[in-house]
């Protein structure tokens, strides 16, 4: 799969607990991106939310991370990352994306990280795109007043991109769309029309900006 854009999929949410559908979303998203002929998915990251998310009946982060790690024992490309859950406070989704994007850059040879250090590389390495993996219900919450900051939505869509799942009339299957800069103008003009994806997530009841209600 030469000349394809490398992509890493990131899913943020409570994972309280993780389910087979969460893992299925990753697999179908990867298949769809590969079928476009443009992308090569090189990895997947599951980032359980911090305990201060204040979701009712939220299990302790250490247990949720442990459950995800057990669920991923047979996966050779998806991993759990505890960074978000280990922070002193709840993190906005865009900040989690920024962190993982910086980590991706840091891991590449010949690229400059936040500390301005640079390693030597004989050939340039393609920088992976980091896409937020979510259900259609999460995308719909972008329209909910005061839930997401406008500048965060813009950064997520324009800088990172979205891999969004929606129901289609095929049993136990999902369709995927990727949101990039070229679609943002149409999205802003006409709004978002999506199908609620089952019980994949709920809007939190506590008033806060940018609380990703997915997963």
Short mmCIF file of C-alpha atoms in Angstrom, two decimals:
data_model
loop_
_atom_site.label_atom_id
_atom_site.label_comp_id
_atom_site.label_asym_id
_atom_site.label_seq_id
_atom_site.Cartn_x
_atom_site.Cartn_y
_atom_site.Cartn_z
CA UNK A 1 0.00 0.00 0.00
CA UNK A 2 2.57 2.52 -1.15
CA UNK A 3 1.85 6.22 -1.41
CA UNK A 4 -1.06 5.98 1.00
CA UNK A 5 -1.56 8.45 3.83
CA UNK A 6 -0.84 6.79 7.18
CA UNK A 7 -3.67 7.21 9.70
CA UNK A 8 -4.03 6.56 13.41
CA UNK A 9 -7.56 6.31 14.80
CA UNK A 10 -8.25 7.74 18.26
CA UNK A 11 -11.39 6.98 20.26
CA UNK A 12 -12.13 9.02 23.38
CA UNK A 13 -14.88 8.18 25.85
CA UNK A 14 -15.80 6.60 29.13
CA UNK A 15 -15.56 2.94 28.03
CA UNK A 16 -17.67 2.10 31.04
CA UNK A 17 -17.28 -0.71 30.11
CA UNK A 18 -15.71 -1.33 26.73
CA UNK A 19 -17.93 -3.39 24.40
CA UNK A 20 -17.58 -5.46 21.26
CA UNK A 21 -19.18 -2.61 19.32
CA UNK A 22 -16.34 -0.28 20.31
CA UNK A 23 -13.85 -2.73 18.82
CA UNK A 24 -16.07 -3.31 15.80
CA UNK A 25 -16.05 0.43 15.07
CA UNK A 26 -12.26 0.35 14.81
CA UNK A 27 -12.26 -2.64 12.46
CA UNK A 28 -14.95 -1.30 10.11
CA UNK A 29 -13.35 2.16 10.08
CA UNK A 30 -10.01 0.66 9.10
CA UNK A 31 -11.61 -1.42 6.36
CA UNK A 32 -13.41 1.62 4.97
CA UNK A 33 -10.32 3.83 4.96
CA UNK A 34 -8.31 1.11 3.21
CA UNK A 35 -11.05 0.71 0.59
CA UNK A 36 -10.78 4.40 -0.34
CA UNK A 37 -7.31 3.69 -1.71
CA UNK A 38 -6.03 6.84 0.00
CA UNK A 39 -5.24 5.71 3.53
CA UNK A 40 -3.28 3.08 5.42
CA UNK A 41 -4.38 2.72 9.04
CA UNK A 42 -1.24 2.10 11.07
CA UNK A 43 -2.73 2.03 14.56
CA UNK A 44 -5.65 2.62 16.86
CA UNK A 45 -5.74 4.24 20.30
CA UNK A 46 -8.43 3.97 22.96
CA UNK A 47 -8.28 6.79 25.52
CA UNK A 48 -10.56 6.30 28.55
CA UNK A 49 -11.80 9.53 30.07
CA UNK A 50 -10.58 10.95 33.38
CA UNK A 51 -12.50 10.15 36.57
CA UNK A 52 -13.45 13.82 36.85
CA UNK A 53 -15.71 13.47 33.82
CA UNK A 54 -18.50 13.26 36.43
CA UNK A 55 -20.55 10.66 34.59
CA UNK A 56 -22.98 8.76 36.78
CA UNK A 57 -21.76 5.30 37.84
CA UNK A 58 -18.39 5.84 36.17
CA UNK A 59 -15.99 3.11 37.24
CA UNK A 60 -12.53 4.13 38.44
CA UNK A 61 -10.14 4.87 35.59
CA UNK A 62 -7.68 2.18 36.61
CA UNK A 63 -10.41 -0.45 36.25
CA UNK A 64 -11.67 0.89 32.93
CA UNK A 65 -8.14 0.97 31.54
CA UNK A 66 -7.59 -2.58 32.77
CA UNK A 67 -10.81 -3.76 31.10
CA UNK A 68 -9.80 -2.16 27.80
CA UNK A 69 -6.33 -3.70 28.02
CA UNK A 70 -7.87 -7.15 28.52
CA UNK A 71 -10.27 -6.61 25.61
CA UNK A 72 -7.35 -5.72 23.34
CA UNK A 73 -5.23 -8.75 24.11
CA UNK A 74 -5.98 -10.27 20.71
CA UNK A 75 -5.55 -7.03 18.73
CA UNK A 76 -2.27 -6.40 16.99
CA UNK A 77 -2.99 -2.78 16.06
CA UNK A 78 -5.23 -1.18 18.72
CA UNK A 79 -3.86 -0.18 22.12
CA UNK A 80 -5.13 1.56 25.23
CA UNK A 81 -3.43 4.74 26.37
CA UNK A 82 -3.94 5.77 30.02
CA UNK A 83 -2.55 9.31 29.64
CA UNK A 84 -5.94 11.06 29.62
CA UNK A 85 -7.22 9.06 32.57
CA UNK A 86 -4.09 9.80 34.61
CA UNK A 87 -4.28 13.59 34.39
CA UNK A 88 -5.11 15.65 37.46
CA UNK A 89 -8.36 16.84 35.89
CA UNK A 90 -10.75 16.09 33.05
CA UNK A 91 -9.34 16.94 29.62
CA UNK A 92 -11.18 18.43 26.65
CA UNK A 93 -11.18 16.17 23.60
CA UNK A 94 -9.12 18.55 21.48
CA UNK A 95 -6.36 18.54 24.12
CA UNK A 96 -6.24 14.76 24.01
CA UNK A 97 -5.89 14.92 20.24
CA UNK A 98 -3.08 17.47 20.55
CA UNK A 99 -1.24 15.24 23.01
CA UNK A 100 -1.41 12.15 20.85
CA UNK A 101 -0.49 14.10 17.73
CA UNK A 102 2.61 15.39 19.52
CA UNK A 103 3.46 11.84 20.58
CA UNK A 104 3.14 10.65 16.99
CA UNK A 105 5.49 13.40 15.82
CA UNK A 106 7.92 12.60 18.61
CA UNK A 107 8.04 8.94 17.57
CA UNK A 108 9.01 9.72 13.97
CA UNK A 109 12.68 9.85 12.92
CA UNK A 110 13.82 13.18 11.60
CA UNK A 111 10.92 15.16 13.04
CA UNK A 112 11.01 17.91 15.60
CA UNK A 113 9.10 17.52 18.83
CA UNK A 114 7.89 20.07 21.38
CA UNK A 115 11.38 20.22 22.90
CA UNK A 116 12.80 21.29 19.48
CA UNK A 117 15.17 18.32 19.42
CA UNK A 118 15.69 16.65 16.05
CA UNK A 119 16.91 13.19 15.24
CA UNK A 120 18.84 12.36 12.10
CA UNK A 121 17.04 10.42 9.35
CA UNK A 122 18.27 9.44 5.89
CA UNK A 123 14.80 9.62 4.35
CA UNK A 124 11.71 11.63 5.25
CA UNK A 125 8.95 9.74 7.03
CA UNK A 126 5.30 10.37 6.28
CA UNK A 127 3.55 12.02 9.20
CA UNK A 128 0.44 10.01 10.17
CA UNK A 129 -2.90 11.75 10.28
CA UNK A 130 -4.71 11.44 13.59
CA UNK A 131 -8.46 11.04 13.17
CA UNK A 132 -11.07 11.10 15.91
CA UNK A 133 -13.17 7.94 15.69
CA UNK A 134 -16.74 8.46 16.86
CA UNK A 135 -20.37 7.52 16.37
CA UNK A 136 -22.95 9.63 14.58
CA UNK A 137 -24.43 10.63 17.94
CA UNK A 138 -21.19 12.37 18.90
CA UNK A 139 -21.12 14.30 15.65
CA UNK A 140 -24.69 15.42 16.27
CA UNK A 141 -23.68 16.94 19.61
CA UNK A 142 -21.54 19.44 17.72
CA UNK A 143 -24.83 21.28 17.25
CA UNK A 144 -25.69 21.26 20.98
CA UNK A 145 -25.34 24.83 22.34
CA UNK A 146 -22.52 25.32 24.87
CA UNK A 147 -21.39 21.69 24.74
CA UNK A 148 -18.41 22.17 22.43
CA UNK A 149 -16.35 25.30 21.89
CA UNK A 150 -16.55 26.49 18.28
CA UNK A 151 -12.79 26.80 17.99
CA UNK A 152 -12.38 23.24 19.23
CA UNK A 153 -14.80 21.88 16.63
CA UNK A 154 -12.93 23.76 13.93
CA UNK A 155 -9.56 22.44 15.08
CA UNK A 156 -10.81 18.86 15.35
CA UNK A 157 -12.33 18.89 11.87
CA UNK A 158 -9.68 20.93 10.05
CA UNK A 159 -6.47 19.82 11.72
CA UNK A 160 -7.25 16.23 12.60
CA UNK A 161 -10.38 15.01 10.83
CA UNK A 162 -13.14 12.65 11.85
CA UNK A 163 -13.99 9.05 11.06
CA UNK A 164 -17.70 8.93 11.82
CA UNK A 165 -19.98 5.90 11.91
CA UNK A 166 -23.66 5.90 11.04
CA UNK A 167 -26.30 3.21 10.80
CA UNK A 168 -27.25 1.87 7.38
CA UNK A 169 -30.02 -0.63 6.53
CA UNK A 170 -27.72 -3.64 6.65
CA UNK A 171 -27.89 -5.85 9.77
CA UNK A 172 -24.88 -5.61 12.09
CA UNK A 173 -22.94 -3.37 9.68
CA UNK A 174 -21.81 0.23 9.75
CA UNK A 175 -21.01 2.88 7.20
CA UNK A 176 -18.22 5.39 7.66
CA UNK A 177 -17.50 8.93 6.54
CA UNK A 178 -14.30 10.91 6.94
CA UNK A 179 -14.55 14.65 7.56
CA UNK A 180 -11.80 16.82 6.18
CA UNK A 181 -11.17 20.50 5.49
CA UNK A 182 -12.85 20.32 2.08
CA UNK A 183 -16.19 19.38 3.68
CA UNK A 184 -16.18 21.87 6.53
CA UNK A 185 -17.77 24.71 4.52
CA UNK A 186 -20.73 22.59 3.44
CA UNK A 187 -21.08 21.25 6.98
CA UNK A 188 -21.17 24.76 8.42
CA UNK A 189 -23.65 26.03 5.86
CA UNK A 190 -26.16 23.21 5.90
CA UNK A 191 -25.62 21.78 9.37
CA UNK A 192 -25.14 18.12 10.22
CA UNK A 193 -27.74 15.52 9.36
CA UNK A 194 -26.87 12.22 10.98
CA UNK A 195 -28.60 9.19 12.39
CA UNK A 196 -28.33 8.54 16.08
CA UNK A 197 -26.21 5.41 16.45
CA UNK A 198 -28.06 3.32 18.98
CA UNK A 199 -26.98 3.78 22.56
CA UNK A 200 -23.35 4.50 21.74
CA UNK A 201 -23.23 7.59 23.94
CA UNK A 202 -25.15 10.19 25.87
CA UNK A 203 -24.78 13.93 26.38
CA UNK A 204 -23.52 14.58 29.92
CA UNK A 205 -25.90 16.37 32.22
CA UNK A 206 -23.30 18.52 33.93
CA UNK A 207 -22.68 21.90 32.25
CA UNK A 208 -19.28 21.88 30.61
CA UNK A 209 -17.74 22.70 27.25
CA UNK A 210 -16.35 20.06 24.95
CA UNK A 211 -17.28 17.01 26.99
CA UNK A 212 -17.11 14.25 24.41
CA UNK A 213 -20.19 12.11 25.11
CA UNK A 214 -19.12 9.32 22.80
CA UNK A 215 -18.37 5.72 23.70
#
